[in-house]
PDB file of C-alpha atoms in Angstrom:
ATOM      1  CA  MET A 239      97.881  91.601 108.670  1.00  0.00           C
ATOM      2  CA  PRO A 240      98.686  87.930 109.314  1.00  0.00           C
ATOM      3  CA  ASP A 241      99.174  86.386 112.734  1.00  0.00           C
ATOM      4  CA  ILE A 242     102.233  87.571 114.616  1.00  0.00           C
ATOM      5  CA  ASP A 243     104.576  84.948 115.992  1.00  0.00           C
ATOM      6  CA  GLY A 244     108.193  85.541 116.950  1.00  0.00           C
ATOM      7  CA  LEU A 245     110.680  88.301 116.303  1.00  0.00           C
ATOM      8  CA  VAL A 246     109.992  88.503 112.562  1.00  0.00           C
ATOM      9  CA  GLY A 247     106.301  89.138 113.245  1.00  0.00           C
ATOM     10  CA  LEU A 248     107.210  91.838 115.745  1.00  0.00           C
ATOM     11  CA  LEU A 249     109.417  93.570 113.176  1.00  0.00           C
ATOM     12  CA  LYS A 250     106.680  93.373 110.528  1.00  0.00           C
ATOM     13  CA  TYR A 251     104.162  94.856 112.955  1.00  0.00           C
ATOM     14  CA  THR A 252     106.377  97.808 113.898  1.00  0.00           C
ATOM     15  CA  ALA A 253     106.961  98.562 110.204  1.00  0.00           C
ATOM     16  CA  ALA A 254     103.213  98.375 109.482  1.00  0.00           C
ATOM     17  CA  LEU A 255     102.454 100.635 112.448  1.00  0.00           C
ATOM     18  CA  ARG A 256     104.852 103.310 111.197  1.00  0.00           C
ATOM     19  CA  GLN A 257     103.089 103.300 107.820  1.00  0.00           C
ATOM     20  CA  LEU A 258      99.545 103.249 109.247  1.00  0.00           C
ATOM     21  CA  PRO A 259      97.622 106.408 108.299  1.00  0.00           C
ATOM     22  CA  LEU A 260      95.638 108.296 110.932  1.00  0.00           C
ATOM     23  CA  GLY A 261      92.238 106.729 111.539  1.00  0.00           C
ATOM     24  CA  ASP A 262      93.208 103.290 110.202  1.00  0.00           C
ATOM     25  CA  THR A 263      93.303 100.066 112.205  1.00  0.00           C
ATOM     26  CA  LEU A 264      95.577  97.004 112.245  1.00  0.00           C
ATOM     27  CA  CYS A 265      93.966  93.709 113.294  1.00  0.00           C
ATOM     28  CA  PHE A 266      96.034  90.626 114.045  1.00  0.00           C
ATOM     29  CA  THR A 267      96.447  87.678 116.397  1.00  0.00           C
ATOM     30  CA  VAL A 268      99.516  87.325 118.612  1.00  0.00           C
ATOM     31  CA  ARG A 269     100.436  83.791 119.706  1.00  0.00           C
ATOM     32  CA  ASP A 270     103.713  84.414 121.529  1.00  0.00           C
ATOM     33  CA  ALA A 271     103.461  85.816 125.083  1.00  0.00           C
ATOM     34  CA  ASP A 272     106.816  87.638 124.886  1.00  0.00           C
ATOM     35  CA  VAL A 273     105.887  89.253 121.574  1.00  0.00           C
ATOM     36  CA  TYR A 274     102.518  90.257 123.025  1.00  0.00           C
ATOM     37  CA  GLU A 275     104.202  91.972 125.972  1.00  0.00           C
ATOM     38  CA  ALA A 276     106.563  93.817 123.616  1.00  0.00           C
ATOM     39  CA  LEU A 277     103.660  94.947 121.428  1.00  0.00           C
ATOM     40  CA  VAL A 278     101.727  96.224 124.419  1.00  0.00           C
ATOM     41  CA  ARG A 279     104.739  98.306 125.489  1.00  0.00           C
ATOM     42  CA  ILE A 280     105.150  99.697 121.971  1.00  0.00           C
ATOM     43  CA  VAL A 281     101.498 100.677 121.667  1.00  0.00           C
ATOM     44  CA  GLU A 282     101.282 102.094 125.190  1.00  0.00           C
ATOM     45  CA  ASN A 283     104.322 104.298 124.501  1.00  0.00           C
ATOM     46  CA  ASP A 284     102.781 105.652 121.282  1.00  0.00           C
ATOM     47  CA  ARG A 285     100.335 108.350 122.326  1.00  0.00           C
ATOM     48  CA  HIS A 286      98.746 108.256 118.840  1.00  0.00           C
ATOM     49  CA  CYS A 287      97.581 104.641 119.152  1.00  0.00           C
ATOM     50  CA  ARG A 288      94.758 102.914 120.953  1.00  0.00           C
ATOM     51  CA  MET A 289      94.391  99.161 121.286  1.00  0.00           C
ATOM     52  CA  ARG A 290      91.777  96.575 122.113  1.00  0.00           C
ATOM     53  CA  VAL A 291      92.655  93.025 123.037  1.00  0.00           C
ATOM     54  CA  ALA A 292      90.438  89.937 123.026  1.00  0.00           C
ATOM     55  CA  GLU A 293      91.450  86.458 124.135  1.00  0.00           C
ATOM     56  CA  THR A 294      90.841  83.746 121.505  1.00  0.00           C
ATOM     57  CA  ALA A 295      91.706  80.079 121.186  1.00  0.00           C
ATOM     58  CA  GLU A 296      94.525  81.001 118.765  1.00  0.00           C
ATOM     59  CA  GLY A 297      96.041  83.714 120.994  1.00  0.00           C
ATOM     60  CA  ARG A 298      95.320  87.354 121.673  1.00  0.00           C
ATOM     61  CA  ARG A 299      93.417  89.243 118.984  1.00  0.00           C
ATOM     62  CA  MET A 300      94.647  92.846 118.873  1.00  0.00           C
ATOM     63  CA  ARG A 301      93.119  95.872 117.151  1.00  0.00           C
ATOM     64  CA  VAL A 302      95.393  98.892 117.075  1.00  0.00           C
ATOM     65  CA  THR A 303      94.025 102.184 115.763  1.00  0.00           C
ATOM     66  CA  ARG A 304      96.123 105.220 114.881  1.00  0.00           C
ATOM     67  CA  ILE A 305      94.399 108.373 116.165  1.00  0.00           C
TER      68      ILE A 305
END
């Protein structure tokens, strides 16, 4: 999945997450702090997802796995 920046990226992510099969992982970089906070809330509220976050020069690199 490409880098996520802005509201359009957030909408694309939520659509991709809904279609993600069990056991698969989405990897992407988030550049926008507000979008990052929204994504964290979405993932934390989904009991079937786990995430890992790493700080990079481009933004925050997120790996979200559907369990």
